[in-house]
Each structure stands twice: as C-alpha cells, then as structure tokens.
Amino acid sequence: MKNILKILKEEQKKEGYLSCENLKILAEGENLNLSQVFDVASFYSFIYLEKKGKNKILVCKSIPCYLKGEENILELLQNLLNIKVGEITSDRKFSIELTNCIGCCDTAPAIMINDNVFGNLTEKKLKKVLEKY
Amino acid sequence: MLEEKIVLKNCGKINPLDINSYIKVGGFSGWKKAKEMETEDIINEIKKSGLRGRGGAGFPTGIKWELCRQSAVSSQQSTSYIICNADEGEVGTFKDRFIIQNDPFTLLEGIIIASLAIGAKKGFIYLREEYHYLYNNLNIAIEQVKNSGFLDDIDIEIIEGAGAYVCGEESALMESIEGKRGDVRFRPPFPPERGLYQLPTIINNVETLMNIPFIILQGAEWFLKFGTEKSKGTKVFSVSGDVKRPGVYELVMGSKLSELLNLAETEDIKFIQVGGASGKIVPRDLIDTVLSFETMLGAGAVIVFNERRGVIDIAERTIDFFQEESCGKCTPCREGTKIIQRTLKKFKDKCAQKSDIKILEDAANIMMIASLCGLGQSAPNIVLDTLMFFKPEYEERIL
C-alpha cells in the first residue's frame, strides 16, 4: 500500500500547493485512483488545493486566542495587507487563512507564518513581524 | 494539595539539545533498570502503579501494554509498534509542546522502555504539523540517544500530521500514519490487537510516556503515594484564557481546580472549561471541584472565562470547531454538529424558539450515545453544560 499522504506532502514542497492537474499526474504516475488521492488531499488542512502566498499566514481562531483579541489581530492583518481571509496579496507574498488551535494559548493571540509561531501579538508587534518577510 | 514535579522534573534543568545534561541528572537510569527486568515485570510494575493515559481517555497504561504483548505472542507476530501521540490538537492544550521543547529525552526514554515491554522494534512519534518547528530539535535528541547506544533495540521515527484535529484519536492517527484520510476505525479490534498496519500496537500520549522512566526507576509503590484512589501521580495542566499567568502547571491528581487557578492568578471568573473544547463547564460556584479521572480532567486544558464572556458566543465557537473537524464518517457526529451549529446561530441572532432548546438537547444526546469516537461523543458537552448552568442566557434569546 502506498503512503498517499507522504507522496502528497513531498509533491506540495515544489509549488506550495497541489492543483487538480498536479493530482491527476500524481495519481497516474503512482498508479493510484484519482478519487483516492483527492480523498486524502481534501481531508487535511495543511494540504493546499489552491495557490497560496509565498508566506502563508495562519491566524489561530480558537477560543484562547479569541479571548485575547484574535479578531483585532485578524482585522489589522487584513487591513495591513489589504486582503481578506482566503486571499493572496497582489505581489503573491502573503496569504491569510484561519486555523484551529495551534497550541500557543499561553502566548495568545498567536499566528503562524509558514512554520514559525508569533505570539503575544499587539499592533506594534504584528507590524514588526510582517517586516521580517 | 501541592505542585509536584514528576513529568516536568527536568524541564528547565537540562539542555534539550544535549543528552549529557540529561544523563547528568540521572537520565536513562530507568532504562538501565528496565533492561535488567523481564518484560512481564516491566508491564506489572506499570500496572501496579495505576498509571492511566494522559491524553484524556484515562485507560490504564499497563493493561494496554499487557494486551499488546499478549496479542503479539498469541498471534505469533514478530512485529509490533509503539506510537507516541504528539498530535496535541485539543483546544487550549500545549503541555506536550512544552514537554518536547524542554525535555525530549525523558520522553524518548519512556518510548524505549515501552518498546522493551511490548517487544516493539519500531516506534513512531506522531507530531502535529503545527509543531513542525519542534521537529529538528526532537530529531537531534533522537540522534543523540541513538549515538549514545540507547536505541540499539528500537528505531524511532517522527511522522508529521497534516492539520486534522481528529488524528489525535488513536485509530484516525494510525490511518494517517498509513497515509490515508484520518477516518476513525470501527472498534473492536482495538490497537493492541490490530493496530498500525493491522499489527499489535500501543499508542500512548506524550505525558503518559514521560511518567514511565520515573515509575520504573523509583517503583510503583513510590508512584502510588501521589493522587487519589483511581488517579495516581500528577497531571500537567495547560491554563489559558482570562488569567494573568497562562502556562503549564503540574499538580498532584486530586488537587482542586481553585488551587490551579490560584497559581495562574485569576481576577473574575464566570466559568471554566476543563478539558478543552471537548471538556466540561465549571461555573464559578463549583471551582473547588477536584481534578481527577473520577471527576473531570480530559487532557488537562483549562480555559478561564471572565464575567464579560457570553455563553452562547463561546458555545457557538466551540461547535463551529467540531463541525469543521468532524471526519464525517458517522452520521450522528457529521449531522449532529450541523444541527447544533444551526440552532445555536438562532440563539445568537435572538430568533430562537422555545422548541430549539429541545432540539439542542436531542441532537446532543444522540451524538453522545451514537457517535463513533470521542470527538462526536464529547462535542455536545459545551451545549449540555451551558444549558445546565446558564439556561437564562439561552432563554433570553427566545423570541
């Protein structure tokens, strides 16, 4: 039995997402059923089926972050980047997504940019974080 | 009761990137002792200690190991697996992250001792994708343990998830390691009988495994000194929300919730959620509730809500979470979360009818009875508990 998730993750490293075309080629190459491949791909939130920004921003919307002002951080972020959740900036540098608990509730509100976590966010800190990218 | 450091004993005292700092404080002494023991004796010691799973379900660890050992022997399987569940996805939980960041060595020692007990040659650490930033350091720890000769009997591999709450459920977790959708399996058979790749498997939470080296080294009798009749040892809590000092606290089992809250420094409290999104609601009047498997515990997430928090708002957000994370395999959970979500929205919009309370209760009860796994069985807790303690907040939103 082939490890489909592993194959998908490996492939995703190339473009940062998997297009329908990608999945088709992958399924054929690996001699797998396309619906089987899509079944796995669509299940996991870290397998992306649409193009994302070069830097994926994930805003934690779970309750501990919500209590500490997640909504303000999200609004600020959307204004700073001039995009909404699910969109990509015109220079393709950033995209914003919402996510469930990332296990940083002790430093809420927190976001992830790619694999890095930034917690205890304030307006000032968020601006500073974005400058790094 | 007091704070007691067993699981977190080495956190902050050792360098998580240097095995020598761990050996200096007595690291791998439990392993050395276990190596000299018969496998049955290792299992019996853990059984005797009364250690129960810290991931939330509280199944006796020693019995799990014994079942796995027995099924490996009786089915004449030479291969069995040990999986460390580091898919900490419960809302408000971050203790396992803290442990891996601060003391990966005790965890690895625990996995190695477990592998000796069940005869596993291969171990996996299922690490949630959100914790990818822990991967490198954990891998460095594994390499150091290997190079120091402690990994001669077993190979340990980190497998990363891909963002799915339900994969913290053991059968979904195994499906995910196999590269499939994280759909929950029908049980029986349970993992000790037929687990990963249909082979005998044990799955233990990070915190559970952290206890193992200490129990083996100091004996079950020592461990039995801590806790209540049915909850031995300590519990590591993740405290967040409306508190001054959010963080990780380790308390003896049976401590009062109020004692934990004192450590985390609260101002005003309306209610507390013990056990994360799937946990139980405790109103302020009941903060002297004891924390144990006999009462309430879950994975130890404690979220505090102050007087200004709306109950419906919190319930709605919690159910949204479950609706999103339900794997969809069983009808009660897939449809139940949607029904509750829809109905709660009516309360939020202040256009609910009296009968909507019954709809909430009915959907919740069916989910609890008939869902396939813990996700669906515990998702309605928030609805039933808030209806029990804060019914007026619902009623004032009825047209």
mmCIF file of C-alpha atoms in Angstrom, chain A residues 3-5 9 39-40 43-46 61-64 66-68 70-71 100-106 112 115 117, chain B residues 91-92 94 97 128-133 160-163 176-177 179-182 241 305 309 313 317-318 321 324-325:
data_model
loop_
_atom_site.group_PDB
_atom_site.id
_atom_site.type_symbol
_atom_site.label_atom_id
_atom_site.label_comp_id
_atom_site.label_asym_id
_atom_site.label_seq_id
_atom_site.Cartn_x
_atom_site.Cartn_y
_atom_site.Cartn_z
ATOM 1 C CA ASN A 3 1.525 6.150 1.618
ATOM 2 C CA ILE A 4 -0.574 8.751 -0.184
ATOM 3 C CA LEU A 5 -0.174 11.479 2.419
ATOM 4 C CA LYS A 9 3.468 16.255 1.108
ATOM 5 C CA ASP A 39 -9.936 11.929 -0.877
ATOM 6 C CA VAL A 40 -6.753 12.188 1.166
ATOM 7 C CA PHE A 43 -9.062 15.828 4.192
ATOM 8 C CA TYR A 44 -6.019 17.586 5.612
ATOM 9 C CA SER A 45 -5.970 21.315 6.130
ATOM 10 C CA PHE A 46 -2.217 21.558 5.505
ATOM 11 C CA LYS A 61 -9.207 31.430 15.754
ATOM 12 C CA SER A 62 -9.594 29.010 18.648
ATOM 13 C CA ILE A 63 -11.106 30.186 21.892
ATOM 14 C CA PRO A 64 -7.954 31.016 23.910
ATOM 15 C CA TYR A 66 -10.257 34.649 20.536
ATOM 16 C CA LEU A 67 -10.410 35.665 24.219
ATOM 17 C CA LYS A 68 -7.145 37.555 23.798
ATOM 18 C CA GLU A 70 -7.810 37.330 17.729
ATOM 19 C CA GLU A 71 -10.469 39.331 15.908
ATOM 20 C CA ASN A 100 -7.801 25.943 14.730
ATOM 21 C CA CYS A 101 -5.752 25.780 17.925
ATOM 22 C CA ILE A 102 -2.007 25.822 17.240
ATOM 23 C CA GLY A 103 -1.067 25.079 20.838
ATOM 24 C CA CYS A 104 0.213 28.540 21.690
ATOM 25 C CA CYS A 105 -2.602 29.505 24.034
ATOM 26 C CA ASP A 106 -0.092 30.655 26.658
ATOM 27 C CA MET A 112 1.845 31.143 12.297
ATOM 28 C CA ASP A 115 6.425 27.110 10.190
ATOM 29 C CA VAL A 117 4.883 30.959 15.534
ATOM 30 C CA VAL B 91 -8.183 23.478 22.068
ATOM 31 C CA GLY B 92 -6.258 25.053 24.927
ATOM 32 C CA PHE B 94 0.044 22.976 24.936
ATOM 33 C CA ARG B 97 4.667 21.105 23.175
ATOM 34 C CA ARG B 128 1.181 17.528 14.592
ATOM 35 C CA GLU B 129 2.149 19.628 11.586
ATOM 36 C CA GLU B 130 1.511 22.782 13.597
ATOM 37 C CA TYR B 131 4.509 21.749 15.729
ATOM 38 C CA HIS B 132 6.847 21.406 12.764
ATOM 39 C CA TYR B 133 9.187 23.852 14.473
ATOM 40 C CA GLU B 160 4.197 14.565 10.904
ATOM 41 C CA GLY B 161 0.471 15.108 10.624
ATOM 42 C CA ALA B 162 -1.118 17.474 8.154
ATOM 43 C CA GLY B 163 -3.603 19.506 10.165
ATOM 44 C CA SER B 176 -2.911 8.960 8.982
ATOM 45 C CA ILE B 177 0.460 7.253 9.567
ATOM 46 C CA GLY B 179 -1.049 7.786 4.595
ATOM 47 C CA LYS B 180 -4.810 7.687 4.392
ATOM 48 C CA ARG B 181 -7.594 10.053 5.410
ATOM 49 C CA GLY B 182 -7.766 10.332 9.174
ATOM 50 C CA GLY B 241 -7.850 32.417 28.729
ATOM 51 C CA PHE B 305 -13.681 32.886 31.092
ATOM 52 C CA ARG B 309 -17.861 36.490 28.231
ATOM 53 C CA ASP B 313 -20.823 33.049 21.835
ATOM 54 C CA ARG B 317 -17.407 28.966 18.500
ATOM 55 C CA THR B 318 -16.808 25.597 20.119
ATOM 56 C CA PHE B 321 -14.756 23.943 15.655
ATOM 57 C CA GLU B 324 -15.171 21.701 10.943
ATOM 58 C CA GLU B 325 -13.080 18.913 12.443
#
